Amino acid sequence: LYPLKIDGPCRPNVIVPYTVQMGDNQSLATFTDFAPKIFGDLRRNVFGVTNEEYIESILPCNEDPNKISSKLITRFSEGRSGAFFFFTKNGQYLIKTLTKSEAQLLLDSLPKYVTYLKDPSNRNTLLSQYFGLHSIKLYRQTIYFVVNKNIFYSMESRDETYDIKGSWIDRNTNRPISDRKLMKDGDLHKKLVLEPKKSYAIYQQLRKDTTFLEQVEIMDYSLLVGIKYARLSNPRHERAHD
């Protein structure tokens, strides 16, 4: 059930192509689902998402299940010249395009990734949660893309967001924090203070996750950190109104 090659032959439950209509016109596109049984099992039994919920999120349809949303087609068309990403309409997932070699790397590491995530001790993993690997052929060009969980979906808003690699080389954005844009290591000029137990749990999980990434020979990764300011109540002020 694990595809060996991203451009391998189509086989049931391994590499499955579908012909779909593009938007409101009569043009056809080929949508390909890679390792559908494997990712379907992950979605249901690890992430708790049904196939119906997933499909409706990434391929929002009106009445015809074989007709791709024109907005989605426009998004892919805009990104044909390079890598790009966007959120699904419901905001739950992040769709990110991959090069052919990146898609192959995901397939190569998929068996170990599945084993790792199914281990009950790794249910708090900080690794990206991959919900599906697909491709769509538009205008004679094949675009590969992966669907990730949007980890900030349940977070109303963020005051600061950082992409941390543990490096100071070219890791500055030169943007003010007030822009609320994605920042890097060199922009973080404060200490993040966590409860001791929570800090230790995160540290231990990061050690396990990075060991796994080392085992699958992936070294280009980062930690996404979101910061939300909380208003602290003033006990003296509250007592004065009791």
mmCIF file of C-alpha atoms in Angstrom:
data_model
loop_
_atom_site.group_PDB
_atom_site.id
_atom_site.type_symbol
_atom_site.label_atom_id
_atom_site.label_comp_id
_atom_site.label_asym_id
_atom_site.label_seq_id
_atom_site.Cartn_x
_atom_site.Cartn_y
_atom_site.Cartn_z
ATOM 1 C CA LEU A 1 0.000 0.000 0.000
ATOM 2 C CA TYR A 2 3.055 2.269 0.102
ATOM 3 C CA PRO A 3 3.981 3.761 -3.301
ATOM 4 C CA LEU A 4 7.656 3.349 -4.094
ATOM 5 C CA LYS A 5 7.910 6.060 -6.737
ATOM 6 C CA ILE A 6 6.003 9.301 -6.995
ATOM 7 C CA ASP A 7 5.701 8.752 -10.752
ATOM 8 C CA GLY A 8 5.074 5.018 -10.463
ATOM 9 C CA PRO A 9 2.238 3.147 -12.175
ATOM 10 C CA CYS A 10 -1.311 3.674 -10.956
ATOM 11 C CA ARG A 11 -2.564 0.869 -8.706
ATOM 12 C CA PRO A 12 -5.715 0.542 -6.598
ATOM 13 C CA ASN A 13 -5.213 1.864 -3.051
ATOM 14 C CA VAL A 14 -1.613 2.861 -3.875
ATOM 15 C CA ILE A 15 -1.681 5.556 -6.587
ATOM 16 C CA VAL A 16 -5.216 6.436 -7.626
ATOM 17 C CA PRO A 17 -6.024 9.004 -10.362
ATOM 18 C CA TYR A 18 -9.380 10.755 -10.799
ATOM 19 C CA THR A 19 -10.638 12.862 -13.678
ATOM 20 C CA VAL A 20 -12.310 16.023 -12.414
ATOM 21 C CA GLN A 21 -13.908 19.053 -14.031
ATOM 22 C CA MET A 22 -12.158 22.388 -13.602
ATOM 23 C CA GLY A 23 -14.368 25.134 -12.238
ATOM 24 C CA ASP A 24 -17.323 26.201 -14.349
ATOM 25 C CA ASN A 25 -15.816 25.354 -17.722
ATOM 26 C CA GLN A 26 -15.566 22.012 -19.469
ATOM 27 C CA SER A 27 -11.795 21.489 -19.062
ATOM 28 C CA LEU A 28 -10.667 18.358 -17.262
ATOM 29 C CA ALA A 29 -7.833 17.862 -14.783
ATOM 30 C CA THR A 30 -6.284 14.749 -13.274
ATOM 31 C CA PHE A 31 -6.293 14.595 -9.504
ATOM 32 C CA THR A 32 -4.076 11.833 -8.056
ATOM 33 C CA ASP A 33 -4.268 10.428 -4.541
ATOM 34 C CA PHE A 34 -1.062 8.846 -3.193
ATOM 35 C CA ALA A 35 -1.258 6.090 -0.557
ATOM 36 C CA PRO A 36 -4.962 6.768 0.107
ATOM 37 C CA LYS A 37 -5.377 3.764 2.419
ATOM 38 C CA ILE A 38 -2.349 4.732 4.494
ATOM 39 C CA PHE A 39 -3.292 8.395 4.883
ATOM 40 C CA GLY A 40 -6.938 7.468 5.384
ATOM 41 C CA ASP A 41 -5.958 5.224 8.281
ATOM 42 C CA LEU A 42 -3.856 8.031 9.796
ATOM 43 C CA ARG A 43 -6.682 10.531 9.466
ATOM 44 C CA ARG A 44 -9.285 8.274 11.079
ATOM 45 C CA ASN A 45 -7.304 6.452 13.751
ATOM 46 C CA VAL A 46 -4.635 8.988 14.722
ATOM 47 C CA PHE A 47 -6.041 12.412 13.831
ATOM 48 C CA GLY A 48 -9.743 11.596 14.274
ATOM 49 C CA VAL A 49 -10.920 12.951 10.915
ATOM 50 C CA THR A 50 -13.300 11.096 8.580
ATOM 51 C CA ASN A 51 -12.639 10.818 4.849
ATOM 52 C CA GLU A 52 -15.794 12.833 4.145
ATOM 53 C CA GLU A 53 -14.687 15.705 6.378
ATOM 54 C CA TYR A 54 -11.249 15.710 4.784
ATOM 55 C CA ILE A 55 -12.441 15.655 1.159
ATOM 56 C CA GLU A 56 -14.964 18.423 1.771
ATOM 57 C CA SER A 57 -12.182 20.558 3.280
ATOM 58 C CA ILE A 58 -9.625 20.271 0.478
ATOM 59 C CA LEU A 59 -11.975 19.914 -2.507
ATOM 60 C CA PRO A 60 -15.022 21.974 -1.576
ATOM 61 C CA CYS A 61 -17.805 21.032 -3.959
ATOM 62 C CA ASN A 62 -21.253 22.441 -4.511
ATOM 63 C CA GLU A 63 -23.470 19.730 -5.913
ATOM 64 C CA ASP A 64 -21.222 17.778 -8.242
ATOM 65 C CA PRO A 65 -18.603 15.676 -6.377
ATOM 66 C CA ASN A 66 -16.501 15.472 -9.566
ATOM 67 C CA LYS A 67 -16.232 19.226 -9.971
ATOM 68 C CA ILE A 68 -13.364 21.091 -8.313
ATOM 69 C CA SER A 69 -14.013 24.536 -6.892
ATOM 70 C CA SER A 70 -12.977 27.278 -9.334
ATOM 71 C CA LYS A 71 -11.275 29.125 -6.452
ATOM 72 C CA LEU A 72 -9.069 26.111 -5.768
ATOM 73 C CA ILE A 73 -8.133 25.855 -9.431
ATOM 74 C CA THR A 74 -7.208 29.548 -9.432
ATOM 75 C CA ARG A 75 -4.947 29.013 -6.422
ATOM 76 C CA PHE A 76 -3.051 26.193 -8.094
ATOM 77 C CA SER A 77 -2.792 28.102 -11.351
ATOM 78 C CA GLU A 78 -1.226 31.051 -9.541
ATOM 79 C CA GLY A 79 1.406 28.814 -8.007
ATOM 80 C CA ARG A 80 2.540 26.926 -11.074
ATOM 81 C CA SER A 81 5.847 28.794 -11.274
ATOM 82 C CA GLY A 82 7.029 27.960 -7.738
ATOM 83 C CA ALA A 83 6.251 26.680 -4.252
ATOM 84 C CA PHE A 84 3.370 28.269 -2.433
ATOM 85 C CA PHE A 85 0.819 27.480 0.241
ATOM 86 C CA PHE A 86 -2.647 28.497 1.313
ATOM 87 C CA PHE A 87 -5.262 27.539 3.872
ATOM 88 C CA THR A 88 -8.397 25.589 3.068
ATOM 89 C CA LYS A 89 -11.695 27.459 3.144
ATOM 90 C CA ASN A 90 -12.531 26.224 6.651
ATOM 91 C CA GLY A 91 -9.036 27.100 7.902
ATOM 92 C CA GLN A 92 -8.356 23.639 9.312
ATOM 93 C CA TYR A 93 -5.652 22.630 6.848
ATOM 94 C CA LEU A 94 -2.659 24.098 5.092
ATOM 95 C CA ILE A 95 -2.078 23.077 1.469
ATOM 96 C CA LYS A 96 1.575 23.351 0.474
ATOM 97 C CA THR A 97 3.025 22.554 -2.932
ATOM 98 C CA LEU A 98 6.068 20.314 -3.191
ATOM 99 C CA THR A 99 8.708 19.686 -5.789
ATOM 100 C CA LYS A 100 8.765 16.207 -7.252
ATOM 101 C CA SER A 101 11.829 15.324 -5.171
ATOM 102 C CA GLU A 102 10.148 16.598 -1.971
ATOM 103 C CA ALA A 103 7.081 14.486 -2.701
ATOM 104 C CA GLN A 104 9.342 11.466 -3.233
ATOM 105 C CA LEU A 105 11.087 12.137 0.080
ATOM 106 C CA LEU A 106 7.718 12.124 1.845
ATOM 107 C CA LEU A 107 6.881 8.769 0.259
ATOM 108 C CA ASP A 108 10.288 7.363 1.263
ATOM 109 C CA SER A 109 9.821 8.353 4.912
ATOM 110 C CA LEU A 110 6.100 7.539 5.080
ATOM 111 C CA PRO A 111 6.381 3.973 6.529
ATOM 112 C CA LYS A 112 8.520 5.153 9.455
ATOM 113 C CA TYR A 113 6.384 8.262 9.887
ATOM 114 C CA VAL A 114 3.227 6.148 10.221
ATOM 115 C CA THR A 115 4.886 3.813 12.728
ATOM 116 C CA TYR A 116 6.124 6.771 14.744
ATOM 117 C CA LEU A 117 2.748 8.506 14.926
ATOM 118 C CA LYS A 118 0.897 5.298 15.790
ATOM 119 C CA ASP A 119 3.111 4.790 18.828
ATOM 120 C CA PRO A 120 0.926 5.905 21.778
ATOM 121 C CA SER A 121 3.959 7.529 23.400
ATOM 122 C CA ASN A 122 4.177 9.935 20.444
ATOM 123 C CA ARG A 123 0.618 11.247 20.505
ATOM 124 C CA ASN A 124 2.002 14.641 21.603
ATOM 125 C CA THR A 125 4.507 14.806 18.753
ATOM 126 C CA LEU A 126 5.373 18.244 17.413
ATOM 127 C CA LEU A 127 6.006 16.892 13.914
ATOM 128 C CA SER A 128 3.878 18.170 11.054
ATOM 129 C CA GLN A 129 0.656 16.201 10.749
ATOM 130 C CA TYR A 130 0.317 15.027 7.151
ATOM 131 C CA PHE A 131 -3.276 14.333 6.151
ATOM 132 C CA GLY A 132 -2.682 13.515 2.490
ATOM 133 C CA LEU A 133 -0.314 13.643 -0.464
ATOM 134 C CA HIS A 134 -1.817 14.482 -3.838
ATOM 135 C CA SER A 135 -1.117 15.916 -7.250
ATOM 136 C CA ILE A 136 -3.178 17.742 -9.815
ATOM 137 C CA LYS A 137 -2.294 18.002 -13.487
ATOM 138 C CA LEU A 138 -3.142 21.412 -14.902
ATOM 139 C CA TYR A 139 -2.231 22.689 -18.336
ATOM 140 C CA ARG A 140 0.178 19.773 -18.913
ATOM 141 C CA GLN A 141 1.989 20.495 -15.661
ATOM 142 C CA THR A 142 1.800 18.274 -12.589
ATOM 143 C CA ILE A 143 1.664 20.039 -9.217
ATOM 144 C CA TYR A 144 2.337 17.949 -6.118
ATOM 145 C CA PHE A 145 0.952 19.086 -2.789
ATOM 146 C CA VAL A 146 0.691 17.926 0.798
ATOM 147 C CA VAL A 147 -2.118 18.719 3.213
ATOM 148 C CA ASN A 148 -1.000 19.622 6.749
ATOM 149 C CA LYS A 149 -2.940 20.386 9.889
ATOM 150 C CA ASN A 150 -3.177 24.087 10.695
ATOM 151 C CA ILE A 151 -1.838 23.997 14.252
ATOM 152 C CA PHE A 152 -3.185 27.486 14.951
ATOM 153 C CA TYR A 153 -6.728 26.686 13.823
ATOM 154 C CA SER A 154 -8.179 26.699 17.347
ATOM 155 C CA MET A 155 -6.180 29.776 18.352
ATOM 156 C CA GLU A 156 -8.291 32.895 17.856
ATOM 157 C CA SER A 157 -5.332 35.136 17.036
ATOM 158 C CA ARG A 158 -1.594 35.356 17.595
ATOM 159 C CA ASP A 159 0.398 38.360 18.660
ATOM 160 C CA GLU A 160 3.711 36.874 17.491
ATOM 161 C CA THR A 161 4.715 33.893 15.323
ATOM 162 C CA TYR A 162 8.252 32.557 14.928
ATOM 163 C CA ASP A 163 9.890 30.015 12.643
ATOM 164 C CA ILE A 164 12.773 28.695 14.762
ATOM 165 C CA LYS A 165 15.677 26.745 13.238
ATOM 166 C CA GLY A 166 18.279 27.135 15.958
ATOM 167 C CA SER A 167 20.519 29.184 13.667
ATOM 168 C CA TRP A 168 21.463 32.854 13.426
ATOM 169 C CA ILE A 169 22.601 32.786 9.793
ATOM 170 C CA ASP A 170 20.164 34.753 7.635
ATOM 171 C CA ARG A 171 17.501 34.385 10.315
ATOM 172 C CA ASN A 172 16.255 37.973 10.505
ATOM 173 C CA THR A 173 13.218 39.453 8.800
ATOM 174 C CA ASN A 174 13.911 43.106 9.734
ATOM 175 C CA ARG A 175 10.195 43.570 10.334
ATOM 176 C CA PRO A 176 8.606 45.078 13.447
ATOM 177 C CA ILE A 177 6.663 42.686 15.676
ATOM 178 C CA SER A 178 3.638 44.954 15.309
ATOM 179 C CA ASP A 179 3.271 43.714 11.694
ATOM 180 C CA ARG A 180 2.237 40.317 13.107
ATOM 181 C CA LYS A 181 4.085 38.570 10.281
ATOM 182 C CA LEU A 182 6.110 35.376 10.512
ATOM 183 C CA MET A 183 9.398 36.108 12.279
ATOM 184 C CA LYS A 184 12.681 34.171 12.604
ATOM 185 C CA ASP A 185 15.272 33.281 15.246
ATOM 186 C CA GLY A 186 17.096 36.609 15.078
ATOM 187 C CA ASP A 187 13.853 38.499 15.696
ATOM 188 C CA LEU A 188 13.185 36.768 19.017
ATOM 189 C CA HIS A 189 14.607 39.032 21.714
ATOM 190 C CA LYS A 190 12.898 37.607 24.768
ATOM 191 C CA LYS A 191 12.858 34.480 26.897
ATOM 192 C CA LEU A 192 9.828 32.236 26.830
ATOM 193 C CA VAL A 193 9.040 31.160 30.377
ATOM 194 C CA LEU A 194 7.000 27.956 30.736
ATOM 195 C CA GLU A 195 5.849 25.892 33.675
ATOM 196 C CA PRO A 196 8.626 23.417 34.606
ATOM 197 C CA LYS A 197 6.572 20.286 33.845
ATOM 198 C CA LYS A 198 5.367 21.643 30.519
ATOM 199 C CA SER A 199 8.846 22.827 29.584
ATOM 200 C CA TYR A 200 10.333 19.399 30.350
ATOM 201 C CA ALA A 201 7.589 17.604 28.387
ATOM 202 C CA ILE A 202 8.210 19.798 25.329
ATOM 203 C CA TYR A 203 11.960 19.259 25.621
ATOM 204 C CA GLN A 204 11.575 15.481 25.805
ATOM 205 C CA GLN A 205 9.204 15.428 22.825
ATOM 206 C CA LEU A 206 11.526 17.608 20.763
ATOM 207 C CA ARG A 207 14.376 15.202 21.501
ATOM 208 C CA LYS A 208 12.290 12.261 20.288
ATOM 209 C CA ASP A 209 11.047 14.111 17.210
ATOM 210 C CA THR A 210 14.492 15.279 16.150
ATOM 211 C CA THR A 211 15.875 11.774 16.645
ATOM 212 C CA PHE A 212 13.182 10.486 14.302
ATOM 213 C CA LEU A 213 14.021 13.155 11.713
ATOM 214 C CA GLU A 214 17.664 12.116 11.944
ATOM 215 C CA GLN A 215 16.672 8.496 11.302
ATOM 216 C CA VAL A 216 14.835 9.423 8.094
ATOM 217 C CA GLU A 217 17.746 11.696 7.091
ATOM 218 C CA ILE A 218 15.864 14.994 7.243
ATOM 219 C CA MET A 219 17.855 17.939 8.561
ATOM 220 C CA ASP A 220 16.037 21.001 7.185
ATOM 221 C CA TYR A 221 13.282 21.537 9.714
ATOM 222 C CA SER A 222 12.097 24.206 12.131
ATOM 223 C CA LEU A 223 9.809 24.757 15.106
ATOM 224 C CA LEU A 224 6.769 26.973 14.629
ATOM 225 C CA VAL A 225 5.981 28.986 17.757
ATOM 226 C CA GLY A 226 2.904 31.121 18.328
ATOM 227 C CA ILE A 227 2.609 33.639 21.174
ATOM 228 C CA LYS A 228 -0.668 34.998 22.478
ATOM 229 C CA TYR A 229 -0.670 37.777 25.065
ATOM 230 C CA ALA A 230 -2.987 37.160 28.008
ATOM 231 C CA ARG A 231 -4.392 39.801 30.299
ATOM 232 C CA LEU A 232 -3.542 39.063 33.909
ATOM 233 C CA SER A 233 -6.058 40.067 36.504
ATOM 234 C CA ASN A 234 -4.982 42.269 39.392
ATOM 235 C CA PRO A 235 -5.778 40.419 42.655
ATOM 236 C CA ARG A 236 -5.672 43.651 44.665
ATOM 237 C CA HIS A 237 -8.129 45.273 42.267
ATOM 238 C CA GLU A 238 -10.450 42.235 42.470
ATOM 239 C CA ARG A 239 -10.357 42.196 46.293
ATOM 240 C CA ALA A 240 -11.283 45.855 46.354
ATOM 241 C CA HIS A 241 -14.526 45.020 44.568
ATOM 242 C CA ASP A 242 -15.468 41.970 46.670
#
